[in-house]
mmCIF file of C-alpha atoms in Angstrom:
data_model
loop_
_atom_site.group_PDB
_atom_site.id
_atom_site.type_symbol
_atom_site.label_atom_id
_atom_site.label_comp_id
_atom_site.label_asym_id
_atom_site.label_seq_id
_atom_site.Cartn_x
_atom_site.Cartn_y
_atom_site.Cartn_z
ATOM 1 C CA UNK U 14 26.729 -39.630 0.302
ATOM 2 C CA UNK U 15 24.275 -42.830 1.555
ATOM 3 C CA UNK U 16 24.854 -43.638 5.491
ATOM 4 C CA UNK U 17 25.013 -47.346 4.591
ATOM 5 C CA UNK U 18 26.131 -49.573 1.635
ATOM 6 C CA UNK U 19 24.430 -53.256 0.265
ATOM 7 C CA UNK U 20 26.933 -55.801 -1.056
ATOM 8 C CA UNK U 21 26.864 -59.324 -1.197
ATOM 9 C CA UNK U 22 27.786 -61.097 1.750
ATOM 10 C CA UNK U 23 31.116 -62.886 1.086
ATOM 11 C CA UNK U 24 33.485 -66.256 3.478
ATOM 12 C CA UNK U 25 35.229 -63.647 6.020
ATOM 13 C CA UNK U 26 31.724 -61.966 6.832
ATOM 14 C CA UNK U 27 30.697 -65.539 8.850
ATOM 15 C CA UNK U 28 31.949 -64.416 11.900
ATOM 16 C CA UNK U 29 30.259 -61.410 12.205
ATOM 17 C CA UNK U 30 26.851 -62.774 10.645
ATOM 18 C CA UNK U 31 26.952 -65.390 13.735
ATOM 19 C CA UNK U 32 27.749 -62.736 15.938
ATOM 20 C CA UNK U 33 24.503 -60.200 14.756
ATOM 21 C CA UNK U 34 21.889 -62.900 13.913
ATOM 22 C CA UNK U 35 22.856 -64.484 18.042
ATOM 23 C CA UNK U 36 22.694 -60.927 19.010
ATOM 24 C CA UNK U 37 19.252 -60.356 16.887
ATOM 25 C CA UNK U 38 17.979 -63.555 17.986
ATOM 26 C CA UNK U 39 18.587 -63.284 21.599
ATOM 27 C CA UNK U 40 16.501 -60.070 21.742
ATOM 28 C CA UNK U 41 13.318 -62.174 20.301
ATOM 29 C CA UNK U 42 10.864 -64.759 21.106
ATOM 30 C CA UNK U 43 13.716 -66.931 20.559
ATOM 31 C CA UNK U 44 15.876 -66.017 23.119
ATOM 32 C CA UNK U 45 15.476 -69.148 25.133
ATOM 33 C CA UNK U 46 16.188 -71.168 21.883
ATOM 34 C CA UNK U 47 19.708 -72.794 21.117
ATOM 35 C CA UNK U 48 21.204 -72.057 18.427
ATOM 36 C CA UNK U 49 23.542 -74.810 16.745
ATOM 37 C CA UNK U 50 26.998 -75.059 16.603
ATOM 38 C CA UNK U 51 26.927 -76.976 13.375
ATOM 39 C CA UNK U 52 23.477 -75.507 11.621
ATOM 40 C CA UNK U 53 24.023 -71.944 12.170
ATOM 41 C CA UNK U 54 28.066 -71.468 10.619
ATOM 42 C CA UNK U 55 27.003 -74.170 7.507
ATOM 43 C CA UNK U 56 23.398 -72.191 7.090
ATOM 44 C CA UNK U 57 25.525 -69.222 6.536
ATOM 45 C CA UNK U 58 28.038 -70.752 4.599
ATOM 46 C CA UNK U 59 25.686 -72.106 1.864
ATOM 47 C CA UNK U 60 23.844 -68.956 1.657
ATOM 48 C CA UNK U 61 27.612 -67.650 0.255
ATOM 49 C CA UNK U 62 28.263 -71.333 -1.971
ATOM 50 C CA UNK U 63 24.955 -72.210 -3.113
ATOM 51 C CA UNK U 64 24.090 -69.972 -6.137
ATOM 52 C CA UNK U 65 20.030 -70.534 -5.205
ATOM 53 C CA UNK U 66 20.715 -68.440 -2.075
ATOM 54 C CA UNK U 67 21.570 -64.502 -1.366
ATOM 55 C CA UNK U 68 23.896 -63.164 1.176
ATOM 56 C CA UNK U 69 23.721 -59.677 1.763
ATOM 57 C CA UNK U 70 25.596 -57.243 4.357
ATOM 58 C CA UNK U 71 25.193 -53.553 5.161
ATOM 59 C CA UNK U 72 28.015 -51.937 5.612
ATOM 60 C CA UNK U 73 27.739 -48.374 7.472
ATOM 61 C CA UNK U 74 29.695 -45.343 5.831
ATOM 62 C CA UNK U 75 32.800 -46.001 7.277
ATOM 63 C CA UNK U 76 32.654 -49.637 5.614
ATOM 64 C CA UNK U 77 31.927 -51.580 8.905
ATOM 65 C CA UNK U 78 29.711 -54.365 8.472
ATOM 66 C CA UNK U 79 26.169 -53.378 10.668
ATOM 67 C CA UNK U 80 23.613 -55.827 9.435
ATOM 68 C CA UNK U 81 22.792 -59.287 7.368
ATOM 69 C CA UNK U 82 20.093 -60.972 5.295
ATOM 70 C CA UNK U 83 19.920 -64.097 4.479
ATOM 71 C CA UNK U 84 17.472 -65.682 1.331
ATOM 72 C CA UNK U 85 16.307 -67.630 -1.260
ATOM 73 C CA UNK U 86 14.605 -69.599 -4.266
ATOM 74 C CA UNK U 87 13.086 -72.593 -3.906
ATOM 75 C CA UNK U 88 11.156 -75.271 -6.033
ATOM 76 C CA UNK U 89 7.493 -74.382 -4.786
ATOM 77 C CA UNK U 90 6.023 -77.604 -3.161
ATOM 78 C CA UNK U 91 2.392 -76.336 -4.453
ATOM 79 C CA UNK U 92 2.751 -74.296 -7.561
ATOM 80 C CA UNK U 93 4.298 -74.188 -10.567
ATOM 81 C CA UNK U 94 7.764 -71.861 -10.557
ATOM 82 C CA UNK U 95 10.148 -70.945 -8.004
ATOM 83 C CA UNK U 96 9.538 -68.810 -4.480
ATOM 84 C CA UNK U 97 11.665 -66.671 -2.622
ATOM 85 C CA UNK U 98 11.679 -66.922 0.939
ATOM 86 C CA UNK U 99 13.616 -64.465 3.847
ATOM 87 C CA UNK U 100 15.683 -66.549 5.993
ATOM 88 C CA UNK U 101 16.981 -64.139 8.579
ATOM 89 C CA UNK U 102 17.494 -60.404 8.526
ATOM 90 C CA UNK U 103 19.421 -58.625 11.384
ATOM 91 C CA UNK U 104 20.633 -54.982 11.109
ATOM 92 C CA UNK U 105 23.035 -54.119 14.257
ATOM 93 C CA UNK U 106 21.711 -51.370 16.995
ATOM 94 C CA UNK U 107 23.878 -48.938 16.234
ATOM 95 C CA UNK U 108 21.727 -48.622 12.518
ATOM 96 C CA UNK U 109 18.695 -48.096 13.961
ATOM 97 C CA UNK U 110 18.635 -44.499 12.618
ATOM 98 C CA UNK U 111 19.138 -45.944 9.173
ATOM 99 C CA UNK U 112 16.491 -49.595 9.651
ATOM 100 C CA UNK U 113 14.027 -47.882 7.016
ATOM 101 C CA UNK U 114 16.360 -47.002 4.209
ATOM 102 C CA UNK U 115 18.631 -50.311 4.953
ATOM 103 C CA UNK U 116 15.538 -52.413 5.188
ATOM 104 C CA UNK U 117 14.241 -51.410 2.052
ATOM 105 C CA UNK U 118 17.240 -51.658 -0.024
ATOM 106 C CA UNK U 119 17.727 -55.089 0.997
ATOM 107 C CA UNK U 120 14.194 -55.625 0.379
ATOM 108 C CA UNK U 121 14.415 -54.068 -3.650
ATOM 109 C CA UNK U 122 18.128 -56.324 -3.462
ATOM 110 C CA UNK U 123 16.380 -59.405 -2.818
ATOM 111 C CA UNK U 124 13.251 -58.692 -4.687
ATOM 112 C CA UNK U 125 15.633 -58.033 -7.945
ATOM 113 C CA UNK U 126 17.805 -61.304 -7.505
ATOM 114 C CA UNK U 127 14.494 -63.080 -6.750
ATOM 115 C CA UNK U 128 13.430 -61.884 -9.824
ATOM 116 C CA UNK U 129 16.841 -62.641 -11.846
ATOM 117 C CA UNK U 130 16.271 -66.648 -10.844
ATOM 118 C CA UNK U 131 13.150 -66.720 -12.266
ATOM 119 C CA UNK U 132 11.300 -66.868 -9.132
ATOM 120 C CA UNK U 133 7.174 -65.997 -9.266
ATOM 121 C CA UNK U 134 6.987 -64.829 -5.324
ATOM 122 C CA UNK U 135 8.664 -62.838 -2.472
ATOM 123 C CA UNK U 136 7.881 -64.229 1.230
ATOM 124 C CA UNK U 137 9.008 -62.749 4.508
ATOM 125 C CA UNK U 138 7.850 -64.460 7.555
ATOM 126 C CA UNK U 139 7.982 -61.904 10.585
ATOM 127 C CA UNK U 140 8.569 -63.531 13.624
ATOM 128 C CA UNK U 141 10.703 -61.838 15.610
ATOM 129 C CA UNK U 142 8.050 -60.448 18.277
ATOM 130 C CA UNK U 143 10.248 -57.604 18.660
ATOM 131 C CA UNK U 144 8.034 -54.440 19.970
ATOM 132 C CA UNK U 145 7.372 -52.302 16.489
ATOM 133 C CA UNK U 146 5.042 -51.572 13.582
ATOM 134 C CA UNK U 147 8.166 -50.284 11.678
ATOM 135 C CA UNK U 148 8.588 -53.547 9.588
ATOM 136 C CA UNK U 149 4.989 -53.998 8.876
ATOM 137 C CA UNK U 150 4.905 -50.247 7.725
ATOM 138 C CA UNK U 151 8.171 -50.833 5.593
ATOM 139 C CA UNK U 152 5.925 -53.584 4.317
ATOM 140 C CA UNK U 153 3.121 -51.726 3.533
ATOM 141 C CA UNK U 154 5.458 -48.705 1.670
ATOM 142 C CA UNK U 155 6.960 -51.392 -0.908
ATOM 143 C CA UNK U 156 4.028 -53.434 -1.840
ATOM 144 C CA UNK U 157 3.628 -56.591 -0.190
ATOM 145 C CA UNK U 158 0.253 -57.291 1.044
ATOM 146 C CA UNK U 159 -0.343 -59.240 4.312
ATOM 147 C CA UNK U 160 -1.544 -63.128 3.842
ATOM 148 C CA UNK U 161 -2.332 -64.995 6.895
ATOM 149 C CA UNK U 162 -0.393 -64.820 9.804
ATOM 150 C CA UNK U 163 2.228 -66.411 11.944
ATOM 151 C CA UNK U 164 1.668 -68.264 14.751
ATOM 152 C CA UNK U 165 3.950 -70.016 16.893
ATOM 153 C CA UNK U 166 3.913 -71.786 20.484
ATOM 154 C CA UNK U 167 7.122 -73.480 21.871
ATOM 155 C CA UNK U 168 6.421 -77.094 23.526
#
């Protein structure tokens, strides 16, 4: 029996997506940012209306929702076709003995929808500055090669 379950993310899931990505967030170079009252519940809600976007939650064995990702497809301003781009991923504490496993299934999720929408490219831009090579091994394990970097510098 799997220790954690992907499904799509669905309306009554808002309040807890707030409540993990805040939590996420506030353990991250963006602690000291403010997150909006108006942005943050409508970003999640179109990710759940807009049929170019992917909710996803994992939901530990007992059916309690631990973690969230949030993606899509979009028109690429360069190239011909559609890319798919990670908006926010957070997987709550209490999963940390499951991150590789859930990580990659939401990974292969999103890769499969991306795929399904006709879209040419996956991006994820890590940025959390969380302490860890866990992600960029997860990374490594399911294919995606490394392309640039970010950089970032409040003002």
């Amino acid at each position: 029996m799997s220790s954690f379950k992907i499904r799509l993310m669905e309306h009554p899931d808002a309040v807890l997506v707030a409540r993990l990505l805040t939590m996420y967030l506030s353990k991250t170079h963006y602690a000291n940012r403010t997150l909006s009252e108006k942005k943050l519940p409508l970003t999640i809600f179109n990710t759940i209306e807009d049929k170019d976007r992917l909710g996803l939650i994992v939901e530990d064995s007992e059916g309690v929702a631990r973690g969230a990702f949030l993606g899509g497809v979009f028109e690429s301003g360069f190239f011909e076709g559609l890319d798919a781009l990670e908006h926010g991923f957070a997987l709550d504490p209490s999963m940390r003995k499951h991150t590789r496993d859930a990580t990659k299934a939401i990974i292969i999720a999103f890769e499969e929808w991306a795929k399904s929408k006709g879209a040419v490219e996956v991006r994820y831009t890590v940025t959390s500055g969380i302490p860890g090579k866990t992600l960029e091994q997860i990374f490594d394990e399911t294919g995606y090669g490394r392309c640039g970097y970010c950089v970032r510098k409040e003002l």
